[in-house]
Short mmCIF file of C-alpha atoms in Angstrom, two decimals:
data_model
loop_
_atom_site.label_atom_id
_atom_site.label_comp_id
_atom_site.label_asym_id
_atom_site.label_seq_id
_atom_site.Cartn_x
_atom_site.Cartn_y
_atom_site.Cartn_z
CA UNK E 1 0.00 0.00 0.00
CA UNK E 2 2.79 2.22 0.77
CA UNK E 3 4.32 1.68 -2.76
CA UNK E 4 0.93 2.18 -4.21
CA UNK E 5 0.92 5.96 -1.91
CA UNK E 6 4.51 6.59 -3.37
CA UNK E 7 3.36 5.83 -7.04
CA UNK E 8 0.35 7.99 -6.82
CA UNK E 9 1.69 10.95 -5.14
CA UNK E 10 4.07 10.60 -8.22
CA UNK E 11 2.01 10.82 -10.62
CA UNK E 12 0.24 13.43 -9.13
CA UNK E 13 2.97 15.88 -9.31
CA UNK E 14 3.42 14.74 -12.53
CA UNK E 15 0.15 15.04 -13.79
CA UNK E 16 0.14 17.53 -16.77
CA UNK E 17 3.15 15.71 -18.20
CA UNK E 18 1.04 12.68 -18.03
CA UNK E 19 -1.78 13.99 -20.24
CA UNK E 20 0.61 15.95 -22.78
CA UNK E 21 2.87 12.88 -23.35
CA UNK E 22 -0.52 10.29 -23.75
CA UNK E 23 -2.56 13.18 -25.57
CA UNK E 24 0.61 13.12 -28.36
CA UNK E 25 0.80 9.75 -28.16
CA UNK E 26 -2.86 9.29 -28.89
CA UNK E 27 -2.48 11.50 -31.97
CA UNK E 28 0.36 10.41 -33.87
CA UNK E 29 -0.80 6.63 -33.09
CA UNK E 30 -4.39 6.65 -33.00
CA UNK E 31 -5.16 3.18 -33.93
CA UNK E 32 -3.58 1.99 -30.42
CA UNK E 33 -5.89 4.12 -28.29
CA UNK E 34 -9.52 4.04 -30.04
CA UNK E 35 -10.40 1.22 -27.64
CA UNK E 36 -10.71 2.90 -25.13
CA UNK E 37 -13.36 5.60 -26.53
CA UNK E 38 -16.73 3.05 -25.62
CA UNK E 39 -15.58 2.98 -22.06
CA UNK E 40 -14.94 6.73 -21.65
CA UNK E 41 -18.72 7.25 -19.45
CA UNK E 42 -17.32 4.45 -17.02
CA UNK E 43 -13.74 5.87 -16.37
CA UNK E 44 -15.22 8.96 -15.69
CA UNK E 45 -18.17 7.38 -12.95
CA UNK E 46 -14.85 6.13 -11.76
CA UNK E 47 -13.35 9.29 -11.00
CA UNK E 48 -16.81 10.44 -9.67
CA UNK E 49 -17.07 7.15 -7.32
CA UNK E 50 -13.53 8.97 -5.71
CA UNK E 51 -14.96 12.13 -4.98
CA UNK E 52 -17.81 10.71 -3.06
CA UNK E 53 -15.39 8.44 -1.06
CA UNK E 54 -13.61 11.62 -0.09
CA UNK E 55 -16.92 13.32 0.45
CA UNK E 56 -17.92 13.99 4.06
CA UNK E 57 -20.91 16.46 6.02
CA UNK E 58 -18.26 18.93 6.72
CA UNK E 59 -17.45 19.71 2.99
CA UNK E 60 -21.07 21.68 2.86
CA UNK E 61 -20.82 23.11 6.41
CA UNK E 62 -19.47 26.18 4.23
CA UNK E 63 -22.73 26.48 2.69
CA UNK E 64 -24.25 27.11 6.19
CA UNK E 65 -21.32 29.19 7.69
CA UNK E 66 -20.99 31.73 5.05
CA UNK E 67 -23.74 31.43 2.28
CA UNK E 68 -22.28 34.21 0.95
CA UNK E 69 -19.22 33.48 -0.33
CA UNK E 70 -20.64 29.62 -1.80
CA UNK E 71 -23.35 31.55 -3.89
CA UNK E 72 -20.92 33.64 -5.28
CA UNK E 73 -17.99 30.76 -6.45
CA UNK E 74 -21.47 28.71 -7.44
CA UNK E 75 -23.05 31.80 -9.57
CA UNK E 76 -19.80 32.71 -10.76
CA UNK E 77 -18.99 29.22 -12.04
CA UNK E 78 -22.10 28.76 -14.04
CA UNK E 79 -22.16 32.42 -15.39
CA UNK E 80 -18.96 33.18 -16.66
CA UNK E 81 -17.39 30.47 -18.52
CA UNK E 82 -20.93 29.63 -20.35
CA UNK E 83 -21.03 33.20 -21.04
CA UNK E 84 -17.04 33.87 -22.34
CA UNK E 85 -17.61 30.36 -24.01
CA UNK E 86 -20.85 31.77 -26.19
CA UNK E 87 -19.45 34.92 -26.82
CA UNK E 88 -15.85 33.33 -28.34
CA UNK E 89 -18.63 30.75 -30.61
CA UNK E 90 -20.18 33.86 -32.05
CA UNK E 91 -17.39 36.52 -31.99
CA UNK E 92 -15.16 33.40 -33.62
CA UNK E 93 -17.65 31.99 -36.06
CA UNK E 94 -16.91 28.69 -34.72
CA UNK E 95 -18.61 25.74 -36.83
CA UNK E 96 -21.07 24.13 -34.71
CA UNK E 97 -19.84 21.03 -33.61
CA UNK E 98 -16.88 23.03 -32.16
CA UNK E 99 -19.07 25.83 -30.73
CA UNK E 100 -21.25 23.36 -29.20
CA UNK E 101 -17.72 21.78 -27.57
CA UNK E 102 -16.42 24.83 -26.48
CA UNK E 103 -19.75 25.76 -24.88
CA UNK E 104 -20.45 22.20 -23.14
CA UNK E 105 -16.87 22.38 -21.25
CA UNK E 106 -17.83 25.80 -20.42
CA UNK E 107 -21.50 24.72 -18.74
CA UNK E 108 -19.56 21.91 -16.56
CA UNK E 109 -18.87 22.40 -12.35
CA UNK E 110 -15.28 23.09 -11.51
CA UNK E 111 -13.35 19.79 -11.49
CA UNK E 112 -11.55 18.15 -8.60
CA UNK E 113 -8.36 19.20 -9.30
CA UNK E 114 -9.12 22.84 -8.64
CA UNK E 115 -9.20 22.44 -5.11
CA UNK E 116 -5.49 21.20 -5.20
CA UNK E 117 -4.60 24.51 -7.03
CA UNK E 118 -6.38 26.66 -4.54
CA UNK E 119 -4.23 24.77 -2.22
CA UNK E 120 -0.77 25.36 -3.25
CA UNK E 121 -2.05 29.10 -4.27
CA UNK E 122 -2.75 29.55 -0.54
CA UNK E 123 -6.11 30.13 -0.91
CA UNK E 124 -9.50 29.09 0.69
CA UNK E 125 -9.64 25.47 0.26
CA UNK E 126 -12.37 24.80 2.31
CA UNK E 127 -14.41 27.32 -0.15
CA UNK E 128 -12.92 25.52 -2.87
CA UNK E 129 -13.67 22.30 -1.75
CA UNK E 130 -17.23 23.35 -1.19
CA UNK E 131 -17.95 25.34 -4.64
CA UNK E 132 -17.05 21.86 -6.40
CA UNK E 133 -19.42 20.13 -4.33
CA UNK E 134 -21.93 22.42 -4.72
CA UNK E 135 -21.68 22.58 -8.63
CA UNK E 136 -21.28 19.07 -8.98
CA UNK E 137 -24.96 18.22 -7.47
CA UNK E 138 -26.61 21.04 -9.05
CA UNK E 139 -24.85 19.78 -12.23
CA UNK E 140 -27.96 17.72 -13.11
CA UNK E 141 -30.05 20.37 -13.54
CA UNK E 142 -27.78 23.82 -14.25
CA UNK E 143 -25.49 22.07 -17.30
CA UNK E 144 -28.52 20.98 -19.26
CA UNK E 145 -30.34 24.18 -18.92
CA UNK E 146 -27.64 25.96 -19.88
CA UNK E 147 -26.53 24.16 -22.85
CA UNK E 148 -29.70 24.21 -24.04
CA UNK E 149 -29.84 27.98 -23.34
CA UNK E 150 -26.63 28.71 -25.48
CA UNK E 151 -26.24 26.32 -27.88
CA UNK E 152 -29.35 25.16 -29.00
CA UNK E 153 -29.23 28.11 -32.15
CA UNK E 154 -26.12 25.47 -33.54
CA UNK E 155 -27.71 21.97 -32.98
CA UNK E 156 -30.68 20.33 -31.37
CA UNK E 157 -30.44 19.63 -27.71
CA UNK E 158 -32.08 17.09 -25.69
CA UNK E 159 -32.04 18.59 -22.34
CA UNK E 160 -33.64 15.29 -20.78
CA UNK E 161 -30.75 13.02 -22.39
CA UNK E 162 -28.29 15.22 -20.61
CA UNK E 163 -29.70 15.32 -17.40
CA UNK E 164 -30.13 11.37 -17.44
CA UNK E 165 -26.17 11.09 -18.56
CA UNK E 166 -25.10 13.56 -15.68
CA UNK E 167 -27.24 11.44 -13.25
CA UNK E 168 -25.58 7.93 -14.51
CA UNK E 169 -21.78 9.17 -15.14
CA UNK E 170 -21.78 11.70 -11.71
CA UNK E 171 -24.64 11.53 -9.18
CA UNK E 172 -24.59 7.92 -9.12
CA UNK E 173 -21.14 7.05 -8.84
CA UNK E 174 -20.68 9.69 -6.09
CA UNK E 175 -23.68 8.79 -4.16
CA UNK E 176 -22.19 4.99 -4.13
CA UNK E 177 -18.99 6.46 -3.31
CA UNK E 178 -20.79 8.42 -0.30
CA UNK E 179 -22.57 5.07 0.63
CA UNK E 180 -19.06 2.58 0.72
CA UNK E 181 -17.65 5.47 2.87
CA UNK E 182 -20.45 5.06 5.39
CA UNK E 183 -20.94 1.61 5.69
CA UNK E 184 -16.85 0.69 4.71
CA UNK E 185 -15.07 3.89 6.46
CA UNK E 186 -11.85 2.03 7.42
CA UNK E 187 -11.45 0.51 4.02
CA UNK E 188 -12.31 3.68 2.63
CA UNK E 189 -9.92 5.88 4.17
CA UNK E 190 -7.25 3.74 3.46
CA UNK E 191 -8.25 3.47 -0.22
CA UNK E 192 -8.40 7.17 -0.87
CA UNK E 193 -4.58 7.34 -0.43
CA UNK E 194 -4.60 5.88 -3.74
CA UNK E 195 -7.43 7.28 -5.69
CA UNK E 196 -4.52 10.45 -7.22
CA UNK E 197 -3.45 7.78 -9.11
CA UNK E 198 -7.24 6.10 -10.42
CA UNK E 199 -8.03 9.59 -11.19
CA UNK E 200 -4.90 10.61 -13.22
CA UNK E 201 -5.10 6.76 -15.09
CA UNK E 202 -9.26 7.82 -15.71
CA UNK E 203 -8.57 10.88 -16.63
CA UNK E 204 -5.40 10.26 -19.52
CA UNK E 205 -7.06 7.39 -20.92
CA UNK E 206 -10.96 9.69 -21.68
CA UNK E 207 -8.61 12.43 -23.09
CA UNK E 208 -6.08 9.56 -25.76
CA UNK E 209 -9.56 8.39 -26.27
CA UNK E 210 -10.95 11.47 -27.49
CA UNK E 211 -7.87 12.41 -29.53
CA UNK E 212 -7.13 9.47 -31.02
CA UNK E 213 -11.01 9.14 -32.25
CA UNK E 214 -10.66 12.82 -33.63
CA UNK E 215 -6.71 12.92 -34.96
CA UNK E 216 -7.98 13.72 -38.06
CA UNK E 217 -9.95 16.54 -37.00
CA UNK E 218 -7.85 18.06 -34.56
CA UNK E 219 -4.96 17.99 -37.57
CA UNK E 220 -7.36 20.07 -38.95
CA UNK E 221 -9.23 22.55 -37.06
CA UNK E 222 -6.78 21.47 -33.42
CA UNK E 223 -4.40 25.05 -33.63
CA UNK E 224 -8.14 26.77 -33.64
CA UNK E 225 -9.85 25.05 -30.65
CA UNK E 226 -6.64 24.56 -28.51
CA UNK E 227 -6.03 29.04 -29.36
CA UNK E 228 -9.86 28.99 -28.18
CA UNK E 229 -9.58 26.54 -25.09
CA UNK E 230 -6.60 28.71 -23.99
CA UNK E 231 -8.48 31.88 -24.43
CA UNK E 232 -11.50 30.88 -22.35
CA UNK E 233 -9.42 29.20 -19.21
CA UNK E 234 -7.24 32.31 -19.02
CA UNK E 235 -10.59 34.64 -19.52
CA UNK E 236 -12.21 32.58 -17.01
CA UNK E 237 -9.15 33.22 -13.89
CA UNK E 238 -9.28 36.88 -15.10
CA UNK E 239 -12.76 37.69 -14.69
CA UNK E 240 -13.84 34.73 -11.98
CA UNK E 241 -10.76 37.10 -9.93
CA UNK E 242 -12.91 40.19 -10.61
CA UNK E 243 -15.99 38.24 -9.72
CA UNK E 244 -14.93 37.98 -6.16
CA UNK E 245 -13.48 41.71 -5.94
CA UNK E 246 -16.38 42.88 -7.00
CA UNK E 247 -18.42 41.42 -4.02
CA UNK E 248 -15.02 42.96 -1.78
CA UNK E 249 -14.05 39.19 -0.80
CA UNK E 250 -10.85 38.61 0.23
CA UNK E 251 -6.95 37.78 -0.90
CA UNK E 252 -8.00 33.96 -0.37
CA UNK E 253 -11.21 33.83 -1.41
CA UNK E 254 -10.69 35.43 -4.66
CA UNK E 255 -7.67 33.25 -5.64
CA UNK E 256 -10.75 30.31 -4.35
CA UNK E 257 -12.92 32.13 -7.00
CA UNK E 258 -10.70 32.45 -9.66
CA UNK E 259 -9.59 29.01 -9.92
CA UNK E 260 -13.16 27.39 -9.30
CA UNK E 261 -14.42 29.68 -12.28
CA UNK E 262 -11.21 28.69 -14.42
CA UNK E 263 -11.09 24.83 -14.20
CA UNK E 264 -13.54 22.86 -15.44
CA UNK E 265 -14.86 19.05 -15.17
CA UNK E 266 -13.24 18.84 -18.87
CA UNK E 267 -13.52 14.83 -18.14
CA UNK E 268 -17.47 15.33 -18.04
CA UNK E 269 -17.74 17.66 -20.78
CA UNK E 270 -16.10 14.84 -23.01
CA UNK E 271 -18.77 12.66 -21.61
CA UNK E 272 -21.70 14.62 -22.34
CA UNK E 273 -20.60 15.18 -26.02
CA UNK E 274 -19.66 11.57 -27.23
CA UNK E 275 -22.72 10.83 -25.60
CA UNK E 276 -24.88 13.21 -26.90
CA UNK E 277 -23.27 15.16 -29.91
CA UNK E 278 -20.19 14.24 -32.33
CA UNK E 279 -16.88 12.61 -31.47
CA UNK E 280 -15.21 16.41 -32.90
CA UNK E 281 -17.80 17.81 -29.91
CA UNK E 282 -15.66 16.47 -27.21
CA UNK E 283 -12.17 17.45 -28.00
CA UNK E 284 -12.30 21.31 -26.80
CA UNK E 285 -12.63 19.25 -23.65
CA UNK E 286 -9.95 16.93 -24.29
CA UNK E 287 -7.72 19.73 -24.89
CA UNK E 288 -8.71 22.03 -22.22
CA UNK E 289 -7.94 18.83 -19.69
CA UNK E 290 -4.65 18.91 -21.26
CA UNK E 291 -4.23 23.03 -21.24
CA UNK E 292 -5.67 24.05 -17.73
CA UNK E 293 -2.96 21.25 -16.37
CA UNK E 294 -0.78 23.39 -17.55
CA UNK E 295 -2.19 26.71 -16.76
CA UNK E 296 -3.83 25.53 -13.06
CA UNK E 297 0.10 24.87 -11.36
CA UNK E 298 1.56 28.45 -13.44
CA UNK E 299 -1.32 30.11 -11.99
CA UNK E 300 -1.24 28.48 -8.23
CA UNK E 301 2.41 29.96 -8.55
CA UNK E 302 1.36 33.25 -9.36
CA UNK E 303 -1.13 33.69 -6.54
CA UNK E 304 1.36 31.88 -4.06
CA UNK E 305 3.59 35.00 -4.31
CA UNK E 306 0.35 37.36 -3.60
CA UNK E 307 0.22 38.75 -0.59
CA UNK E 308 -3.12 40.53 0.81
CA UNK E 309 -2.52 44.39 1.55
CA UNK E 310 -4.98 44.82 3.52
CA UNK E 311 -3.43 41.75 5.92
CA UNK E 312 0.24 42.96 5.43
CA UNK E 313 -0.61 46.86 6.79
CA UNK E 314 -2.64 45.30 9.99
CA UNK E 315 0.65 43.04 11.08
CA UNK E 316 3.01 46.11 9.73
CA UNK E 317 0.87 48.47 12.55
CA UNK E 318 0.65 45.28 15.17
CA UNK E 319 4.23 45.41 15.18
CA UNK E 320 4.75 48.90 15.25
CA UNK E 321 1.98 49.38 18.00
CA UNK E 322 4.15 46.40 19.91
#
């Protein structure tokens, strides 16, 4: 078990190199990873069945303690990155099936691995940890309605079809999860020392799934959604930031914000569109699994280094008062 703990700590600092070198292997040898697309709904109700074994009452005690500051990270995530992700389909003149990829990554909760982020950015994790919860079970409901909202005017959406795959792919596997935990909570805890590792195998395998299933497409139109991808996880930090200075929250809750509103469940979005659009549908998720990798531990890095003023000035006059 101990080896297992080593391996998966491993390969949880090594994540994003992980998902580059599969997501190139994927592409230039295609034929090796296609398998893998049929199973791509079950790896991902893997991943899910993880987060409920890690789940516990005291992840939504935030709710109760300050309302506030969960509405906002919860509003935040399902306004701004649908809304940057519809305006860069129109303003772009995306073709459809791309549009309606770009805008189905952008409708998803934050994904697990933002609260890791938060955490080496020094911000509010327990915020963090409760936004994704919160998102996650209104999933369900919110990512269908939205989807439907925005991209309806490029293809026909079934908003009951979605709903139904959310329930089977998240709500299930994380209610089992919650369930084992319960009734298995010694055998539990000592599993979730090694769920890094099931995650980080779930989550390479659904993205060389995806991009081997669309190498030819991403040959063709990839330079245009990965430019896009980019655009909308860096748009998202920036404004998700704003978000929270706007409602005068602070240092630690906006980096919270930021990164909540930035990183998506990418793994769902890919999901939801080989399950209910085109193969080409779910590579802007695919590719922004690979990207905000990349862009989550640069970013973490950036707010590590931030200091709140407003903190710094109140020890600078403790000490001076002393």
């Amino acid at each position: 078990m101990r080896t297992l703990e080593r391996v998966s700590q491993f390969a949880g600092s090594t994540f994003a190199i992980w998902v580059l070198l599969f997501a190139f292997l994927s592409f230039f040898a295609p034929s090796g990873f296609t398998w893998i697309a049929p199973h791509i709904n079950l790896l991902l109700g893997i991943v899910m069945f993880g987060m409920g074994l890690t789940l516990s009452t005291s992840d939504f005690k935030e709710v109760l303690k300050r309302p506030k500051d969960v509405a906002i990270g919860v509003v935040g995530q399902f306004l701004i990155m649908p809304g940057i992700a519809f305006l860069l389909a129109k303003g772009l003149h995306l073709p459809a099936e791309i549009a309606v990829g770009v805008i189905l990554v952008g409708c998803c909760p934050g994904g697990t691995s933002s609260n890791v982020m938060t955490f080496l950015a020094k911000g509010d994790v327990p915020l963090s940890v409760t936004i994704t919860s919160c998102t996650t079970i209104l999933a369900p409901i919110v990512t269908p309605a939205l989807i439907l909202l925005l991209a309806s005017q490029w293809i026909p959406v079934d908003p009951s079809s979605l709903f139904v795959s959310i329930l089977q792919i998240v709500i299930v596997p994380i209610v089992l999860g919650v369930v084992i935990k319960r009734l298995f909570n010694k055998q539990a805890e000592a599993s979730v020392k090694v769920l890094p590792l099931v995650s980080i195998i779930a989550i390479v395998a659904i993205v060389t799934a995806v991009v081997s299933v669309n190498q030819q497409n991403i040959a063709k139109t990839g330079l245009l959604i990965f430019a896009v991808v980019i655009l909308h996880n860096i748009l998202g930090y920036l404004i998700g930031y704003f978000f929270g200075k706007l409602f005068k929250m602070d240092l630690s809750k906006k980096k919270a914000v930021a990164i909540e509103v930035g990183m998506q469940n990418s793994g769902l979005g890919a999901a939801l569109a080989a399950a209910n659009f085109s193969p080409l549908s779910a590579v802007p998720s695919a590719i922004f699994s690979v990207w905000h990798n990349i862009s989550g531990p640069i970013l973490a890095t950036i707010f590590n280094r931030m200091k709140d003023k407003k903190a710094t000035t109140l020890k600078t006059e403790q000490t001076i008062t002393k």
